[in-house]
Every structure is written in structure tokens, then in C-alpha cells.
mmCIF file of C-alpha atoms and ligand atoms in Angstrom:
data_model
loop_
_atom_site.group_PDB
_atom_site.id
_atom_site.type_symbol
_atom_site.label_atom_id
_atom_site.label_comp_id
_atom_site.label_asym_id
_atom_site.label_seq_id
_atom_site.Cartn_x
_atom_site.Cartn_y
_atom_site.Cartn_z
ATOM 1 C CA MET E 1 0.000 0.000 0.000
ATOM 2 C CA ILE E 2 1.258 3.469 -0.901
ATOM 3 C CA ILE E 3 0.111 6.660 0.812
ATOM 4 C CA THR E 4 1.259 10.048 -0.441
ATOM 5 C CA PHE E 5 1.202 13.514 1.068
ATOM 6 C CA GLU E 6 1.671 16.749 -0.779
ATOM 7 C CA SER E 7 4.208 19.293 0.315
ATOM 8 C CA GLY E 8 2.908 21.170 3.364
ATOM 9 C CA ALA E 9 0.522 18.372 4.358
ATOM 10 C CA ASP E 10 -0.508 18.043 7.986
ATOM 11 C CA THR E 11 2.472 16.491 9.784
ATOM 12 C CA THR E 12 0.260 14.945 12.457
ATOM 13 C CA SER E 13 -1.204 12.668 9.786
ATOM 14 C CA ILE E 14 2.281 11.630 8.710
ATOM 15 C CA ASP E 15 3.374 11.044 12.316
ATOM 16 C CA ARG E 16 0.197 9.105 13.025
ATOM 17 C CA LEU E 17 0.943 6.827 10.092
ATOM 18 C CA ARG E 18 4.450 6.172 11.306
ATOM 19 C CA VAL E 19 3.230 5.307 14.812
ATOM 20 C CA GLU E 20 0.473 3.113 13.395
ATOM 21 C CA ALA E 21 2.938 1.210 11.214
ATOM 22 C CA ASP E 22 5.194 0.616 14.232
ATOM 23 C CA ARG E 23 2.266 -0.524 16.361
ATOM 24 C CA LEU E 24 1.127 -3.010 13.727
ATOM 25 C CA GLY E 25 4.661 -4.193 13.013
ATOM 26 C CA ILE E 26 4.118 -3.464 9.317
ATOM 27 C CA GLY E 27 7.232 -2.591 7.392
ATOM 28 C CA ASN E 28 6.998 0.883 5.947
ATOM 29 C CA ARG E 29 9.266 3.345 4.222
ATOM 30 C CA MET E 30 8.715 7.041 4.366
ATOM 31 C CA LEU E 31 10.527 9.090 1.800
ATOM 32 C CA ARG E 32 10.581 12.873 1.815
ATOM 33 C CA PHE E 33 11.372 14.476 -1.537
ATOM 34 C CA ASP E 34 13.170 17.784 -1.848
ATOM 35 C CA ASP E 35 9.889 19.413 -2.901
ATOM 36 C CA GLY E 36 8.477 18.529 0.550
ATOM 37 C CA SER E 37 6.092 15.794 -0.585
ATOM 38 C CA VAL E 38 6.139 12.489 1.297
ATOM 39 C CA ILE E 39 5.525 8.917 0.156
ATOM 40 C CA ALA E 40 4.870 6.124 2.630
ATOM 41 C CA GLY E 41 5.244 2.633 1.193
ATOM 42 C CA PHE E 42 3.879 -0.273 3.242
ATOM 43 C CA ASP E 43 4.660 -3.878 2.535
ATOM 44 C CA ARG E 44 1.078 -4.789 3.463
ATOM 45 C CA THR E 45 -2.361 -3.203 3.593
ATOM 46 C CA LEU E 46 -3.193 -1.008 6.554
ATOM 47 C CA PRO E 47 -6.519 -1.681 8.278
ATOM 48 C CA PRO E 48 -9.318 0.777 7.323
ATOM 49 C CA ASP E 49 -9.393 2.479 10.743
ATOM 50 C CA ALA E 50 -5.720 3.464 10.327
ATOM 51 C CA LEU E 51 -6.710 5.393 7.231
ATOM 52 C CA THR E 52 -9.735 7.242 8.592
ATOM 53 C CA GLY E 53 -9.265 11.009 8.624
ATOM 54 C CA LEU E 54 -5.756 10.852 7.195
ATOM 55 C CA ALA E 55 -4.810 14.042 5.285
ATOM 56 C CA ALA E 56 -3.315 12.030 2.446
ATOM 57 C CA SER E 57 -3.479 12.997 -1.205
ATOM 58 C CA GLN E 58 -3.471 9.425 -2.581
ATOM 59 C CA ILE E 59 -3.971 5.939 -1.171
ATOM 60 C CA LEU E 60 -3.019 3.139 -3.550
ATOM 61 C CA PRO E 61 -3.855 -0.353 -2.295
ATOM 62 C CA THR E 62 -1.850 -2.082 -5.046
ATOM 63 C CA HIS E 63 1.332 -1.019 -6.773
ATOM 64 C CA ARG E 64 4.522 -2.175 -8.423
ATOM 65 C CA PRO E 65 7.167 -3.839 -6.246
ATOM 66 C CA TYR E 66 9.420 -0.776 -6.421
ATOM 67 C CA MET E 67 6.982 1.206 -4.303
ATOM 68 C CA LEU E 68 8.957 4.418 -3.912
ATOM 69 C CA ALA E 69 10.476 4.576 -7.401
ATOM 70 C CA SER E 70 7.178 3.878 -9.161
ATOM 71 C CA SER E 71 5.415 6.432 -11.328
ATOM 72 C CA GLU E 72 2.029 5.247 -10.041
ATOM 73 C CA HIS E 73 1.987 7.925 -7.359
ATOM 74 C CA ARG E 74 4.335 10.534 -8.805
ATOM 75 C CA ASP E 75 4.822 11.733 -12.331
ATOM 76 C CA ARG E 76 8.387 13.023 -12.689
ATOM 77 C CA SER E 77 11.092 13.963 -10.208
ATOM 78 C CA VAL E 78 13.808 16.557 -10.597
ATOM 79 C CA VAL E 79 17.172 15.665 -9.057
ATOM 80 C CA TRP E 80 19.564 18.514 -8.290
ATOM 81 C CA VAL E 81 23.352 18.306 -8.209
ATOM 82 C CA GLY E 82 24.407 21.791 -7.199
ATOM 83 C CA ASP E 83 22.803 24.026 -9.827
ATOM 84 C CA VAL E 84 22.342 21.180 -12.304
ATOM 85 C CA ALA E 85 18.788 19.844 -12.599
ATOM 86 C CA PHE E 86 18.177 16.350 -13.959
ATOM 87 C CA GLY E 87 14.638 15.909 -15.210
ATOM 88 C CA ALA E 88 13.912 19.589 -15.824
ATOM 89 C CA ASP E 89 13.272 21.023 -19.267
ATOM 90 C CA MET E 90 16.749 20.754 -20.830
ATOM 91 C CA PRO E 91 19.010 17.681 -21.005
ATOM 92 C CA VAL E 92 22.100 17.594 -18.797
ATOM 93 C CA LEU E 93 25.465 16.975 -20.459
ATOM 94 C CA ILE E 94 28.109 15.244 -18.315
ATOM 95 C CA ALA E 95 31.519 14.705 -19.916
ATOM 96 C CA GLY E 96 35.138 13.952 -19.157
ATOM 97 C CA PRO E 97 37.708 11.216 -19.425
ATOM 98 C CA CYS E 98 37.099 7.577 -18.554
ATOM 99 C CA VAL E 99 39.818 7.645 -15.927
ATOM 100 C CA VAL E 100 41.509 10.454 -14.016
ATOM 101 C CA GLU E 101 45.179 10.403 -15.007
ATOM 102 C CA SER E 102 46.738 13.617 -13.661
ATOM 103 C CA THR E 103 45.810 17.051 -12.346
ATOM 104 C CA GLU E 104 46.871 18.673 -15.634
ATOM 105 C CA GLN E 105 44.814 16.222 -17.704
ATOM 106 C CA MET E 106 41.727 16.752 -15.541
ATOM 107 C CA ILE E 107 41.937 20.550 -15.514
ATOM 108 C CA GLU E 108 42.544 20.660 -19.245
ATOM 109 C CA ALA E 109 39.666 18.247 -19.875
ATOM 110 C CA ALA E 110 37.344 20.112 -17.503
ATOM 111 C CA ILE E 111 38.015 23.465 -19.212
ATOM 112 C CA ALA E 112 37.465 21.881 -22.638
ATOM 113 C CA VAL E 113 34.255 20.006 -21.770
ATOM 114 C CA LYS E 114 32.867 23.134 -20.128
ATOM 115 C CA ALA E 115 33.642 25.177 -23.247
ATOM 116 C CA ALA E 116 31.876 22.449 -25.258
ATOM 117 C CA GLY E 117 28.715 22.871 -23.181
ATOM 118 C CA ALA E 118 29.012 20.225 -20.450
ATOM 119 C CA VAL E 119 27.565 21.234 -17.088
ATOM 120 C CA MET E 120 29.083 18.359 -15.107
ATOM 121 C CA LEU E 121 32.384 16.547 -15.153
ATOM 122 C CA ARG E 122 33.043 12.812 -15.049
ATOM 123 C CA GLY E 123 36.252 10.884 -14.348
ATOM 124 C CA GLY E 124 37.056 7.564 -12.701
ATOM 125 C CA ALA E 125 39.151 7.561 -9.550
ATOM 126 C CA PHE E 126 38.386 3.965 -8.581
ATOM 127 C CA LYS E 127 37.970 1.882 -11.746
ATOM 128 C CA PRO E 128 36.213 -1.460 -12.106
ATOM 129 C CA ARG E 129 38.466 -3.207 -14.650
ATOM 130 C CA THR E 130 37.901 -6.581 -16.255
ATOM 131 C CA SER E 131 41.556 -7.510 -15.803
ATOM 132 C CA PRO E 132 43.325 -7.237 -12.444
ATOM 133 C CA TYR E 133 46.426 -6.228 -14.431
ATOM 134 C CA SER E 134 44.772 -3.138 -15.951
ATOM 135 C CA PHE E 135 45.183 0.294 -14.372
ATOM 136 C CA GLN E 136 42.759 0.466 -11.438
ATOM 137 C CA GLY E 137 42.689 4.256 -11.072
ATOM 138 C CA HIS E 138 44.657 6.634 -8.836
ATOM 139 C CA GLY E 139 42.048 6.300 -6.070
ATOM 140 C CA GLU E 140 42.140 8.947 -3.372
ATOM 141 C CA THR E 141 44.771 10.995 -5.228
ATOM 142 C CA ALA E 142 42.442 11.121 -8.230
ATOM 143 C CA LEU E 143 39.685 12.537 -6.032
ATOM 144 C CA GLN E 144 41.992 15.488 -5.270
ATOM 145 C CA MET E 145 42.579 15.918 -9.014
ATOM 146 C CA LEU E 146 38.838 15.995 -9.622
ATOM 147 C CA VAL E 147 38.472 18.603 -6.880
ATOM 148 C CA ALA E 148 41.196 20.688 -8.570
ATOM 149 C CA ALA E 149 39.290 20.443 -11.876
ATOM 150 C CA ARG E 150 36.068 21.483 -10.142
ATOM 151 C CA ASP E 151 37.859 24.412 -8.490
ATOM 152 C CA ALA E 152 39.238 25.500 -11.863
ATOM 153 C CA THR E 153 35.913 25.368 -13.706
ATOM 154 C CA GLY E 154 33.064 25.327 -11.190
ATOM 155 C CA LEU E 155 31.787 22.088 -12.733
ATOM 156 C CA PRO E 156 30.420 19.591 -10.197
ATOM 157 C CA PHE E 157 31.661 16.050 -10.740
ATOM 158 C CA VAL E 158 30.395 12.489 -10.626
ATOM 159 C CA THR E 159 32.749 9.615 -9.911
ATOM 160 C CA GLU E 160 32.324 5.927 -9.232
ATOM 161 C CA VAL E 161 32.399 4.302 -5.825
ATOM 162 C CA LEU E 162 33.268 0.618 -5.897
ATOM 163 C CA GLU E 163 32.744 -0.628 -2.379
ATOM 164 C CA PRO E 164 30.866 0.325 0.788
ATOM 165 C CA ASP E 165 34.026 1.243 2.701
ATOM 166 C CA GLN E 166 34.936 3.832 0.037
ATOM 167 C CA VAL E 167 31.635 5.685 0.284
ATOM 168 C CA ASP E 168 32.603 8.170 2.998
ATOM 169 C CA LEU E 169 35.836 9.087 1.237
ATOM 170 C CA VAL E 170 34.258 9.519 -2.198
ATOM 171 C CA ALA E 171 31.240 11.345 -0.773
ATOM 172 C CA ALA E 172 33.551 13.793 1.010
ATOM 173 C CA HIS E 173 34.853 14.928 -2.402
ATOM 174 C CA ALA E 174 32.276 14.176 -5.115
ATOM 175 C CA ASP E 175 29.044 15.969 -5.955
ATOM 176 C CA MET E 176 27.361 12.772 -7.149
ATOM 177 C CA LEU E 177 28.227 9.108 -6.589
ATOM 178 C CA GLN E 178 28.185 6.697 -9.517
ATOM 179 C CA ILE E 179 27.214 3.093 -8.918
ATOM 180 C CA GLY E 180 28.559 1.328 -11.991
ATOM 181 C CA ALA E 181 27.044 -1.403 -14.123
ATOM 182 C CA ARG E 182 29.089 -4.118 -12.416
ATOM 183 C CA ASN E 183 27.811 -3.027 -9.007
ATOM 184 C CA MET E 184 24.175 -2.277 -9.803
ATOM 185 C CA ALA E 185 22.969 -5.141 -7.645
ATOM 186 C CA ASN E 186 25.536 -4.734 -4.864
ATOM 187 C CA THR E 187 22.967 -4.045 -2.182
ATOM 188 C CA PRO E 188 25.362 -3.198 0.686
ATOM 189 C CA LEU E 189 26.962 -0.600 -1.611
ATOM 190 C CA LEU E 190 23.581 0.793 -2.682
ATOM 191 C CA LYS E 191 22.490 1.187 0.934
ATOM 192 C CA ARG E 192 25.731 2.736 2.093
ATOM 193 C CA ALA E 193 25.878 5.137 -0.852
ATOM 194 C CA ALA E 194 22.261 6.133 -0.253
ATOM 195 C CA ARG E 195 22.975 6.931 3.393
ATOM 196 C CA SER E 196 25.736 9.359 2.368
ATOM 197 C CA GLY E 197 22.900 11.687 1.308
ATOM 198 C CA LYS E 198 24.676 12.437 -1.989
ATOM 199 C CA PRO E 199 22.780 12.212 -5.292
ATOM 200 C CA ILE E 200 23.338 8.818 -6.921
ATOM 201 C CA LEU E 201 23.865 7.963 -10.593
ATOM 202 C CA LEU E 202 22.752 4.339 -10.945
ATOM 203 C CA LYS E 203 23.953 2.640 -14.089
ATOM 204 C CA ARG E 204 22.012 -0.315 -15.379
ATOM 205 C CA GLY E 205 23.831 -3.642 -15.097
ATOM 206 C CA PHE E 206 24.598 -4.982 -18.544
ATOM 207 C CA SER E 207 22.508 -8.083 -17.957
ATOM 208 C CA ALA E 208 19.927 -6.502 -15.678
ATOM 209 C CA THR E 209 16.242 -6.411 -16.478
ATOM 210 C CA ILE E 210 14.352 -3.153 -16.118
ATOM 211 C CA ASP E 211 12.676 -4.527 -12.998
ATOM 212 C CA GLU E 212 16.034 -5.406 -11.432
ATOM 213 C CA TRP E 213 17.347 -1.932 -12.223
ATOM 214 C CA LEU E 214 14.324 -0.250 -10.664
ATOM 215 C CA MET E 215 14.533 -2.534 -7.610
ATOM 216 C CA ALA E 216 18.188 -1.486 -7.237
ATOM 217 C CA ALA E 217 16.974 2.136 -7.347
ATOM 218 C CA GLU E 218 14.421 1.202 -4.695
ATOM 219 C CA TYR E 219 17.266 0.207 -2.353
ATOM 220 C CA VAL E 220 18.543 3.778 -2.524
ATOM 221 C CA LEU E 221 15.135 5.398 -2.114
ATOM 222 C CA SER E 222 14.196 3.082 0.743
ATOM 223 C CA GLU E 223 17.214 4.386 2.676
ATOM 224 C CA GLY E 224 15.617 7.833 2.577
ATOM 225 C CA ASN E 225 17.576 9.220 -0.368
ATOM 226 C CA PRO E 226 15.257 10.439 -3.166
ATOM 227 C CA ASN E 227 18.048 11.879 -5.335
ATOM 228 C CA LEU E 228 18.671 9.146 -7.846
ATOM 229 C CA VAL E 229 19.262 9.365 -11.590
ATOM 230 C CA LEU E 230 19.086 6.217 -13.727
ATOM 231 C CA CYS E 231 21.625 5.675 -16.525
ATOM 232 C CA GLU E 232 21.126 3.324 -19.463
ATOM 233 C CA ARG E 233 24.618 2.278 -20.585
ATOM 234 C CA GLY E 234 24.051 -0.696 -22.849
ATOM 235 C CA ILE E 235 23.351 -4.347 -22.348
ATOM 236 C CA ARG E 236 25.234 -7.349 -23.637
ATOM 237 C CA GLY E 237 24.190 -8.485 -27.095
ATOM 238 C CA PHE E 238 25.311 -11.440 -29.188
ATOM 239 C CA ASP E 239 27.404 -9.479 -31.689
ATOM 240 C CA PRO E 240 31.091 -8.880 -30.894
ATOM 241 C CA ALA E 241 31.039 -5.968 -33.383
ATOM 242 C CA LEU E 242 29.783 -3.819 -30.517
ATOM 243 C CA ARG E 243 31.011 -3.680 -26.945
ATOM 244 C CA PHE E 244 27.415 -3.321 -25.712
ATOM 245 C CA ASN E 245 23.995 -2.611 -27.223
ATOM 246 C CA LEU E 246 22.597 0.696 -26.071
ATOM 247 C CA ASP E 247 19.056 -0.269 -25.116
ATOM 248 C CA LEU E 248 17.043 2.781 -26.018
ATOM 249 C CA ASN E 249 13.760 0.985 -25.341
ATOM 250 C CA ALA E 250 14.805 1.219 -21.734
ATOM 251 C CA VAL E 251 14.698 5.016 -21.729
ATOM 252 C CA PRO E 252 10.975 5.638 -22.298
ATOM 253 C CA LEU E 253 10.117 2.417 -20.482
ATOM 254 C CA ALA E 254 12.009 3.351 -17.308
ATOM 255 C CA MET E 255 10.505 6.849 -17.544
ATOM 256 C CA GLN E 256 7.010 5.412 -17.807
ATOM 257 C CA LEU E 257 7.473 2.960 -14.937
ATOM 258 C CA SER E 258 9.319 5.326 -12.620
ATOM 259 C CA HIS E 259 9.380 9.025 -11.760
ATOM 260 C CA LEU E 260 13.185 9.101 -11.716
ATOM 261 C CA PRO E 261 15.236 10.994 -14.322
ATOM 262 C CA VAL E 262 16.992 8.789 -16.907
ATOM 263 C CA ILE E 263 20.190 9.611 -18.778
ATOM 264 C CA VAL E 264 22.088 7.709 -21.467
ATOM 265 C CA ASP E 265 25.757 6.719 -21.758
ATOM 266 C CA PRO E 266 26.463 6.373 -25.489
ATOM 267 C CA SER E 267 30.187 5.756 -24.847
ATOM 268 C CA HIS E 268 29.979 2.454 -22.966
ATOM 269 C CA GLY E 269 26.681 1.760 -24.746
ATOM 270 C CA THR E 270 28.476 1.415 -28.070
ATOM 271 C CA GLY E 271 32.194 1.069 -27.378
ATOM 272 C CA VAL E 272 32.827 2.727 -30.757
ATOM 273 C CA ARG E 273 33.836 6.385 -31.072
ATOM 274 C CA SER E 274 32.011 6.957 -34.361
ATOM 275 C CA LEU E 275 28.735 5.682 -32.884
ATOM 276 C CA VAL E 276 28.766 7.941 -29.832
ATOM 277 C CA GLN E 277 27.244 10.991 -31.523
ATOM 278 C CA PRO E 278 24.411 9.234 -33.391
ATOM 279 C CA MET E 279 23.438 7.272 -30.286
ATOM 280 C CA ALA E 280 23.697 10.350 -28.061
ATOM 281 C CA LEU E 281 21.191 12.097 -30.324
ATOM 282 C CA ALA E 282 19.021 8.977 -30.437
ATOM 283 C CA GLY E 283 19.013 8.886 -26.632
ATOM 284 C CA ILE E 284 17.745 12.463 -26.478
ATOM 285 C CA ALA E 285 15.170 11.677 -29.161
ATOM 286 C CA ALA E 286 14.021 8.774 -26.963
ATOM 287 C CA GLY E 287 13.341 11.291 -24.188
ATOM 288 C CA ALA E 288 16.458 10.973 -22.009
ATOM 289 C CA ASN E 289 17.082 13.719 -19.456
ATOM 290 C CA GLY E 290 20.764 13.878 -20.299
ATOM 291 C CA LEU E 291 23.959 12.205 -21.448
ATOM 292 C CA ILE E 292 27.186 11.055 -19.850
ATOM 293 C CA VAL E 293 29.952 10.992 -22.447
ATOM 294 C CA GLU E 294 33.630 10.069 -22.371
ATOM 295 C CA ALA E 295 35.395 13.043 -23.944
ATOM 296 C CA GLN E 296 38.759 14.764 -23.693
ATOM 297 C CA PRO E 297 40.802 17.073 -25.914
ATOM 298 C CA ASP E 298 43.049 14.269 -27.230
ATOM 299 C CA PRO E 299 41.051 11.030 -27.031
ATOM 300 C CA ASP E 300 43.833 8.917 -28.566
ATOM 301 C CA ALA E 301 46.003 9.728 -25.560
ATOM 302 C CA ALA E 302 43.464 8.303 -23.082
ATOM 303 C CA MET E 303 44.812 5.582 -20.773
ATOM 304 C CA CYS E 304 41.436 3.854 -20.683
ATOM 305 C CA ASP E 305 38.570 3.480 -23.184
ATOM 306 C CA GLY E 306 40.223 5.766 -25.773
ATOM 307 C CA TYR E 307 38.485 3.875 -28.610
ATOM 308 C CA GLN E 308 35.114 5.124 -27.353
ATOM 309 C CA THR E 309 36.270 8.546 -26.156
ATOM 310 C CA ILE E 310 35.352 11.487 -28.389
ATOM 311 C CA SER E 311 37.159 14.779 -28.842
ATOM 312 C CA THR E 312 35.885 17.854 -27.073
ATOM 313 C CA ASP E 313 35.312 19.403 -30.528
ATOM 314 C CA GLU E 314 32.859 16.632 -31.294
ATOM 315 C CA LEU E 315 31.329 17.063 -27.842
ATOM 316 C CA ALA E 316 30.598 20.697 -28.725
ATOM 317 C CA GLN E 317 28.864 19.546 -31.905
ATOM 318 C CA ILE E 318 26.805 17.016 -29.946
ATOM 319 C CA ASN E 319 25.847 19.716 -27.472
ATOM 320 C CA ARG E 320 24.671 22.095 -30.205
ATOM 321 C CA ARG E 321 22.594 19.355 -31.808
ATOM 322 C CA VAL E 322 21.201 18.162 -28.481
ATOM 323 C CA GLN E 323 20.071 21.685 -27.631
ATOM 324 C CA ARG E 324 18.272 22.012 -30.956
ATOM 325 C CA LEU E 325 16.791 18.538 -30.763
ATOM 326 C CA ALA E 326 15.552 18.994 -27.217
ATOM 327 C CA ALA E 327 14.012 22.355 -28.076
ATOM 328 C CA ALA E 328 12.299 20.839 -31.111
ATOM 329 C CA LEU E 329 10.904 17.994 -29.019
ATOM 330 C CA SER E 330 9.944 19.958 -25.940
ATOM 331 C CA ASP E 331 6.313 20.546 -26.947
ATOM 332 C CA GLU E 332 5.817 17.035 -28.136
ATOM 333 C CA VAL E 333 7.550 14.557 -25.823
ATOM 334 C CA ASP E 334 5.064 13.006 -23.455
ATOM 335 C CA VAL E 335 6.189 10.068 -21.391
ATOM 336 C CA ALA E 336 3.555 10.513 -18.726
ATOM 337 C CA THR E 337 2.774 7.212 -17.234
ATOM 338 C CA PRO E 338 0.835 4.874 -19.477
ATOM 339 C CA ASP E 339 0.936 1.473 -17.839
ATOM 340 C CA ALA E 340 3.884 -0.245 -19.434
ATOM 341 C CA ARG E 341 3.838 -2.981 -16.821
ATOM 342 C CA GLU E 342 2.553 -5.603 -19.276
ATOM 343 C CA LEU E 343 5.550 -4.997 -21.507
ATOM 344 C CA VAL E 344 7.920 -5.710 -18.642
ATOM 345 C CA ARG E 345 6.144 -8.885 -17.635
ATOM 346 C CA ALA E 346 5.635 -10.224 -21.175
HETATM 347 C C1 LIG J 401 32.342 4.303 -16.368
HETATM 348 O O1 LIG J 401 31.395 5.103 -16.473
HETATM 349 O O2 LIG J 401 33.513 4.662 -16.336
HETATM 350 C C2 LIG J 401 32.029 2.865 -16.299
HETATM 351 C C3 LIG J 401 32.950 1.970 -15.921
HETATM 352 O O3 LIG J 401 30.783 2.597 -16.665
HETATM 353 P P1 LIG J 401 29.932 1.237 -16.559
HETATM 354 O O4 LIG J 401 29.785 0.939 -15.103
HETATM 355 O O5 LIG J 401 28.659 1.614 -17.224
HETATM 356 O O6 LIG J 401 30.708 0.177 -17.309
HETATM 357 MN MN1 LIG J 402 35.102 4.010 -19.500
#
């Protein structure tokens, strides 16, 4: 059962619900959004007398399993990272190198991606690599380099956190925590990252279903952190011609099933530099709230993922086209909550 309260609703009703849930021993989650609205998700149905006189705006007896992330009770959410708004009218462009290599590289890249139109910076400090012999990232030192790049440009940054014990360290530096594809279902990490209070960028696992992805998001929300952005970054296909298949069905589907903003990663989603721009534009055409792109001034010099890293000149071209595309679509795009549940279950 889901019960929602609008911003400014009578707090005695909300408190009464909390007390009632405790008294009945019914698991519940209360999530307060930044706009002041509250959602209470119960794992069972409350008895009718517990509902009498409650100043709630909606009471839904049945709902999807991801109670708090579901669009059944909330249309769209806006997630703020500093001054950057995910899920507002214009798409957010995040860009930067795959991995943080040096202070000079990061500052140079940050200045160039900002000039190209990016409003947030990316860069890996702790890297999840397939081979234990590959460069694993400069770790804590790289966090300082990201801070230097933020200081030089004012761009907030997102960086990946790999394990629960790293959360406090990464959260002390970063503006947004990335949970990567390989860790999407790492529930101790999801919970710990959520409790940091930082906004979370949750990448879809490359073999995860939409339901599994949204349940992973639910772990974050159920820890009281409403600031989560979903990222479609490609799933594994059968064809070795592509590193991953960017699943653009997932963009409108996740936006119909959930109120959370969704962005697209066309770099990992293709693994091919020449495909990044077309798939970035396709992601925006599919309704995505933004892009995260691997870009740096000299992509061939990148220590990691250079083959899918674009130049900052091309990033500027993508940005110009994204702005025009988003403006052209703004009157028309409507992803408001038809019930796509059957599609997921089929
Ligand atoms: C990354 O963004 O650097 C990354 C490793 O992404 P993913 O988790 O999607 O592979
Ligand atoms: Mn990469």
C-alpha cells in the first residue's frame, strides 16, 4: 500500500501513520522528496481504521514492487546536483575522461568540456576493470585531481564508488556518486551510498532487467535518499562488433514505470567512437534527461577506453545538436505514465 502527502501536508497525519505502522509491526518506508512531498510505502495493507481522517493525497492499495520509485503515485522527479537539474526542461550533459590520469589532464579536460557545453564533469578515480592487471585508477589521489578540476571550472563532478568502505571518502569529495554497471545489484553498496545523502547515478547492469534496475533504485530510495538518476549504458548483445547494445527501449520504459530521471551513456553503450554521436542524439530523441559521455581534448592519448572517447570538438557539436533537438521535441515529448507494466512482464 502506498500513501502520499503533498508538500505542506498536515504532519500529524504523517506522524500518526508512522506510529500506526510501528504498532502493527508493518514494514513501511517514508521518503521525503526535496519538494516537501512524502511517500509512505507499506509492505502490506493497513486496516481501514488506520486510514480514517488521514490528510493524504493518494492511497493506492496495489502497486509495483518498487513502491517508492514507481510512477504510479508521482509523475516526474527533478534531481539537483548543485545548480544542475536532472529531469527539468533541458538535457544535462556530463563529460570527461574515462579515468583520471593527472591534475593537468583533468583541468585541461574540464576546461574543454565546459567550453563544449558540459555542465558536469566525469572521471574515474576507482575503476572497475575486467583484468586485475589493468590500471585500477589513482584512487584517493584522483579525487583530489577531480576537486582541482572542479575548483578551476566550477563544474560539479560524478565519480564511481566501488565498495561500501569507500563511500565516505568519495562522498567527502564528489558531488554525485556513480554506482557502476558491475555493481548495480551490490545491495550493501547501494544502501551505504544512499545513506551518504549524496545524489546517486545508478547505471544499469549490462545483464539486468528493467525490474532489477528499478529494484536497485528502490534500495537507494528506501534508505531515505530520493536523489537518484538512472543511466542506461548498454546491455550485452550477441554481436562482438559492438562492446554493448545501447538499449534505447529502456529510456521511455524506465521513464514510464518510474518518476526518476533517466540519462544515457552512449560511450559504454556502443564502445565505438564513431557511434557515440548518433546514439547520443538517439538517446535524447528517446526522451532521455541527459547524457554522460567520455570526452577529452586528445582522445587517442586516453589511458582507458580511448576507442570510445570522443574529442571535445565533437562534444561541442553534440551539445549544439542536443540543444536544438531537445528544443524541437519539448512541446511534443510526453512520457507521462501509461501502464507499461505488461511490456515488462511479457
Ligand atoms: C564508467 O562510467 O567509467 C564505467 C565503468 O561505466 P559502466 O559501469 O557503465 O561500465
Ligand atoms: Mn570508460
